[in-house]
PDB file of C-alpha atoms in Angstrom:
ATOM      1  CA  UNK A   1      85.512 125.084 146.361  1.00 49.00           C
ATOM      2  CA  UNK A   2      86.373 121.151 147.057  1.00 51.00           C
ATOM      3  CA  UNK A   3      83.736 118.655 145.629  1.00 52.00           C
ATOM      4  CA  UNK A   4      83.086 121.225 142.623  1.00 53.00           C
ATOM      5  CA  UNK A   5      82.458 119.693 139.225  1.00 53.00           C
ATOM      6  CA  UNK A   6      84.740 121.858 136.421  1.00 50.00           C
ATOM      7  CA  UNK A   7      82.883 123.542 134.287  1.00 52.00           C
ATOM      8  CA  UNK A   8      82.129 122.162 130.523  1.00 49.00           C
ATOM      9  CA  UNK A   9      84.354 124.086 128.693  1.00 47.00           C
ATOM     10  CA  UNK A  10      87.447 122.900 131.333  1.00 44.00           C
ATOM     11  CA  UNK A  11      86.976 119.381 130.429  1.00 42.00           C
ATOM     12  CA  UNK A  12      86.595 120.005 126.754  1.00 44.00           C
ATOM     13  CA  UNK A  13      89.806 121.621 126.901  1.00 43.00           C
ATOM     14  CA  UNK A  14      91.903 119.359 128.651  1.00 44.00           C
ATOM     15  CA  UNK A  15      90.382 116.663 126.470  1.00 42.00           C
ATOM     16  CA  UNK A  16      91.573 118.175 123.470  1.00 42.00           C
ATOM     17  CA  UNK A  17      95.155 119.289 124.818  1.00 40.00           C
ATOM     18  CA  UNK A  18      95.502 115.346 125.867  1.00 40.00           C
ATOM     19  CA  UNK A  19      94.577 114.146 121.955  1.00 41.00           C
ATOM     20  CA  UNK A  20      97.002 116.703 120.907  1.00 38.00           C
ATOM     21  CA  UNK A  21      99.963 115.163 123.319  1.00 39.00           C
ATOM     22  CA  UNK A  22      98.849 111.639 122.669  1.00 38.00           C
ATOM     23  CA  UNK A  23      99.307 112.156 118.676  1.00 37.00           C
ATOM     24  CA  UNK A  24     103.273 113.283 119.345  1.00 38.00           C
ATOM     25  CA  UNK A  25     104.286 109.732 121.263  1.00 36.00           C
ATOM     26  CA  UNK A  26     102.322 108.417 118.263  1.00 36.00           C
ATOM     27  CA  UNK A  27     104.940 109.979 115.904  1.00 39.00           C
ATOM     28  CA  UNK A  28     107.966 108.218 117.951  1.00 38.00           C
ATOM     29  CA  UNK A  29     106.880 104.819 118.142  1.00 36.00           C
ATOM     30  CA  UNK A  30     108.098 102.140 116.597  1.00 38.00           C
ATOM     31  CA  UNK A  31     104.571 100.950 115.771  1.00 36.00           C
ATOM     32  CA  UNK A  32     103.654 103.904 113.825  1.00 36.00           C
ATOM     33  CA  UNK A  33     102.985 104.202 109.900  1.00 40.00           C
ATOM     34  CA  UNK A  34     104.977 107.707 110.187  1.00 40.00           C
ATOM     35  CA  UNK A  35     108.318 106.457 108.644  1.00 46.00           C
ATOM     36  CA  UNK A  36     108.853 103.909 111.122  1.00 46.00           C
ATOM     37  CA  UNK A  37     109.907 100.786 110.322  1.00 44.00           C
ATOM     38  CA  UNK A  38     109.039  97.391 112.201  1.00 49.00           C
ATOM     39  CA  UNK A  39     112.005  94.685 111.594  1.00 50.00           C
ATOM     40  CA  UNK A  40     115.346  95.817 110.892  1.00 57.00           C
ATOM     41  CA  UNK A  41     116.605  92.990 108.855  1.00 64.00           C
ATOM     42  CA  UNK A  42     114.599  90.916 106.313  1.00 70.00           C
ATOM     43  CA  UNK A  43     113.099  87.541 107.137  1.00 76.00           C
ATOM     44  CA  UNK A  44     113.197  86.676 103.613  1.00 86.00           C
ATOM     45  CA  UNK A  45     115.710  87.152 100.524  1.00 93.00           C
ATOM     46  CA  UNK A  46     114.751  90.665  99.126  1.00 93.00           C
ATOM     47  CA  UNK A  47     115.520  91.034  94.743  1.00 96.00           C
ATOM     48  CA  UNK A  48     116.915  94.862  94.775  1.00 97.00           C
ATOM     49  CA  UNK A  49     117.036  94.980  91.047  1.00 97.00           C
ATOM     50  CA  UNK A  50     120.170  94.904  89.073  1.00 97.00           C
ATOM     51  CA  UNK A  51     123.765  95.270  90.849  1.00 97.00           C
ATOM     52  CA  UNK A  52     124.812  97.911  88.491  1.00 96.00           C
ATOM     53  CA  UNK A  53     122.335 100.519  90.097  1.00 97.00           C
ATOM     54  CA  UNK A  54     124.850 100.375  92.506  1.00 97.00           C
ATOM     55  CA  UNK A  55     127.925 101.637  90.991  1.00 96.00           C
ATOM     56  CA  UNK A  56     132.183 100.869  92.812  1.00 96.00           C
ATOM     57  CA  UNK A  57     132.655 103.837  95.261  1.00 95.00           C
ATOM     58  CA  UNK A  58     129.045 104.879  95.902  1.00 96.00           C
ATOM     59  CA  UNK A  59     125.745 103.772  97.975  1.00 97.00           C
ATOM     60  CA  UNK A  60     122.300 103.726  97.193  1.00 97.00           C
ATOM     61  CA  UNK A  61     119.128 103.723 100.203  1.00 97.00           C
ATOM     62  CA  UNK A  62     116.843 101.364  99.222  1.00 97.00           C
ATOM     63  CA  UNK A  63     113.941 102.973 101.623  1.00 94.00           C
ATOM     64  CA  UNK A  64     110.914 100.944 100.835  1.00 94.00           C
ATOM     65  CA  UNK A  65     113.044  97.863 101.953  1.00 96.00           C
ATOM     66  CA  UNK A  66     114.476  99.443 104.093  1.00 95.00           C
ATOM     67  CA  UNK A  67     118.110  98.838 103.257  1.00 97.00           C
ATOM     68  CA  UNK A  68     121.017 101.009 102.517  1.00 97.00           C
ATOM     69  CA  UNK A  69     123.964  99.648  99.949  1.00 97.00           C
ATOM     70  CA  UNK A  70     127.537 100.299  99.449  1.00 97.00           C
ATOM     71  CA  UNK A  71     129.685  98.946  96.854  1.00 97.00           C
ATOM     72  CA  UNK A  72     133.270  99.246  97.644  1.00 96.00           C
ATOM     73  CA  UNK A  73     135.714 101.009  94.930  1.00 95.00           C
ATOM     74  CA  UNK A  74     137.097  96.783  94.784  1.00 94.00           C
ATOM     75  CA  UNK A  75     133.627  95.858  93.874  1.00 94.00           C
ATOM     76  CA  UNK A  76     132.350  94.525  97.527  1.00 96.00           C
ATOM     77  CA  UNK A  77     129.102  95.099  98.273  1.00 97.00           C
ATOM     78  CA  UNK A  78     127.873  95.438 101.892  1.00 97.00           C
ATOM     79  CA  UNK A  79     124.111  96.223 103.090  1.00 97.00           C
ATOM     80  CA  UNK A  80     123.175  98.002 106.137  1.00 97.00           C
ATOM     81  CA  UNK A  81     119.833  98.402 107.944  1.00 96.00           C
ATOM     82  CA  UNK A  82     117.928 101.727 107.007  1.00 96.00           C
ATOM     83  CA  UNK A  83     115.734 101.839 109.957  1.00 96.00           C
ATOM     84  CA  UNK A  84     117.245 104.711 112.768  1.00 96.00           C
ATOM     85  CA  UNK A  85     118.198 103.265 116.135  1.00 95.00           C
ATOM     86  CA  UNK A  86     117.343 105.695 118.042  1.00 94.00           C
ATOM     87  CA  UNK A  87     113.854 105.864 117.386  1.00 90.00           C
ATOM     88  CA  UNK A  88     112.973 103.395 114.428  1.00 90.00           C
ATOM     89  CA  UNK A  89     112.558 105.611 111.385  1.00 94.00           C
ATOM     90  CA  UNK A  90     113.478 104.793 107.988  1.00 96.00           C
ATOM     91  CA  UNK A  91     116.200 107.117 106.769  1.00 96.00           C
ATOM     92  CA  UNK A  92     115.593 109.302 104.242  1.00 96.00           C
ATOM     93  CA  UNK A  93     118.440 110.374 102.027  1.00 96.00           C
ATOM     94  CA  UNK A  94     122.493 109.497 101.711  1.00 96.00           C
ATOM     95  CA  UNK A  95     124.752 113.143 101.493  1.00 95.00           C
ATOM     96  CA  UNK A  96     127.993 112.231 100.850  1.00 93.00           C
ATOM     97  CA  UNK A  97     128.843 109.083 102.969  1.00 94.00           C
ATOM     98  CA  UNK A  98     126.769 110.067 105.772  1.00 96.00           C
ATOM     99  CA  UNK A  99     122.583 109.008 105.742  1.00 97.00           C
ATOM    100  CA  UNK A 100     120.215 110.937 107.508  1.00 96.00           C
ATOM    101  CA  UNK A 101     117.314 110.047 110.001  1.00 96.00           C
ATOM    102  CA  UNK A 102     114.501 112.872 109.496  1.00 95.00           C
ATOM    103  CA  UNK A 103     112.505 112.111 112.468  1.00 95.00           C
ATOM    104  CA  UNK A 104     115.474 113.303 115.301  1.00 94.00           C
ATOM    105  CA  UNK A 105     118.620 114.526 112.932  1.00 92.00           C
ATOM    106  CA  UNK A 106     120.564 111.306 113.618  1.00 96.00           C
ATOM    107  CA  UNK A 107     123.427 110.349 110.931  1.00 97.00           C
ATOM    108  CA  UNK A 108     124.878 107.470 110.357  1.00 98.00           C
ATOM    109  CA  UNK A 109     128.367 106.188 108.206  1.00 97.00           C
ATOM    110  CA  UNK A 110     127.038 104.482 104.666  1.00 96.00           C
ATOM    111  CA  UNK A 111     129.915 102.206 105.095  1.00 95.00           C
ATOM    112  CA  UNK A 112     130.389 100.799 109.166  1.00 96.00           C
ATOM    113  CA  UNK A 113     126.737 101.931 110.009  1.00 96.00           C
ATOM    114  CA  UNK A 114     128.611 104.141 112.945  1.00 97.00           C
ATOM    115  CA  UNK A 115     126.244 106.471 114.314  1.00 97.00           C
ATOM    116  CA  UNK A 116     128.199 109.623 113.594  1.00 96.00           C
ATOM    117  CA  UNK A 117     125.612 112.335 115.116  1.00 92.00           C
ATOM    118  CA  UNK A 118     123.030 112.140 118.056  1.00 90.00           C
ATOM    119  CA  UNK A 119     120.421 111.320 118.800  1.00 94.00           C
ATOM    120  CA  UNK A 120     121.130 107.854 118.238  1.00 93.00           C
ATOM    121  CA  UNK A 121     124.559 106.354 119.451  1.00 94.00           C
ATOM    122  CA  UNK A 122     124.181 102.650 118.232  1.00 96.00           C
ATOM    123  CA  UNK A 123     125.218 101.335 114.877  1.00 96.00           C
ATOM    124  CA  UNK A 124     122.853 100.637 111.869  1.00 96.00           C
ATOM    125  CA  UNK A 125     122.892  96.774 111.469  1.00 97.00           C
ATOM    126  CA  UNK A 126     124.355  95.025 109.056  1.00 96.00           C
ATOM    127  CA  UNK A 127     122.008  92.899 106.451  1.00 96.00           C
ATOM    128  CA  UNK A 128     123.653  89.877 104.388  1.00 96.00           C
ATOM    129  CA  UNK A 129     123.539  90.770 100.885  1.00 97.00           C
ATOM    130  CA  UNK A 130     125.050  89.199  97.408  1.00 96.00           C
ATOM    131  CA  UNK A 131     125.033  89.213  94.010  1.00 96.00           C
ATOM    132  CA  UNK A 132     123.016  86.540  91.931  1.00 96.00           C
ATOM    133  CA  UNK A 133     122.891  86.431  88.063  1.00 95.00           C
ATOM    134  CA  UNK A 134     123.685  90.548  88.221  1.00 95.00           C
ATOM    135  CA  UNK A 135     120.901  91.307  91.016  1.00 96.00           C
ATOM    136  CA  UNK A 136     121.423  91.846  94.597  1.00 97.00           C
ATOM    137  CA  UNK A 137     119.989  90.029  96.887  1.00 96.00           C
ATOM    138  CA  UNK A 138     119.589  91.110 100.269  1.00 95.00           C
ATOM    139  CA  UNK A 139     119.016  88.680 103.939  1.00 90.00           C
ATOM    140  CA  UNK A 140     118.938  85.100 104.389  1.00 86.00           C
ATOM    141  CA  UNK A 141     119.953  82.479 101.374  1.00 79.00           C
ATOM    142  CA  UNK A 142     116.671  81.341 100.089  1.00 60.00           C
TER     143      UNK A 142
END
């Protein structure tokens, strides 16, 4: 019948299945405390402790900076953004030379950053970092 109000129980319902769908785009944005990260790259010079927790051949994720590093089997290190580009989450774990996004099953390449499986196709970004006095220092020069 047109101009009849739904019943109680209707509205309740549809009120709850909307609070349910509004908490998943919560999950995927950007602005989210659920693993998501807000700037890719430091502002600021970030101390990651000592150099030598990064050993020649391997790579380390730095997660609560955000930051993924790779020392070279020469010695070179090289820092790449942990934050996902497909959706903004921080990766969770290196395997091998491949890290892993755990929000959408993206991996990327420890080394180039290459996005290597989908979801996301762009490259992590690359972060300046350097050794000083046997710490590494990642972003801008102070």
């Amino acid at each position: 019948m047109p101009g009849k109000a739904a019943a109680r129980r209707t509205v309740l319902k549809g009120a709850a299945l909307a609070g349910t769908a509004g908490l998943g785009a919560t999950a995927c944005s950007t602005e989210s405390d659920l693993g998501h990260a807000k700037s890719p790259t430091p502002t600021a010079p970030v101390d990651l402790g000592e150099a030598s927790a990064v050993p020649a051949g391997s790579s380390k994720l730095y997660r609560e900076q955000r930051l993924v590093v790779t020392c070279s089997k020469d010695g070179d290190y090289s820092a790449l953004s942990a934050q996902c580009t497909h959706a903004g989450c921080v990766l969770d774990k290196i395997v091998g030379d491949e890290a892993n996004c755990p929000c959408h099953g993206s991996r990327f390449n420890v080394t180039s950053g290459a996005a290597i499986k989908g979801p996301a196709s762009v490259p992590l970004p690359k972060v300046p970092v350097r050794v000083e006095n046997g710490k590494l220092i990642a972003g801008p020069e102070a």
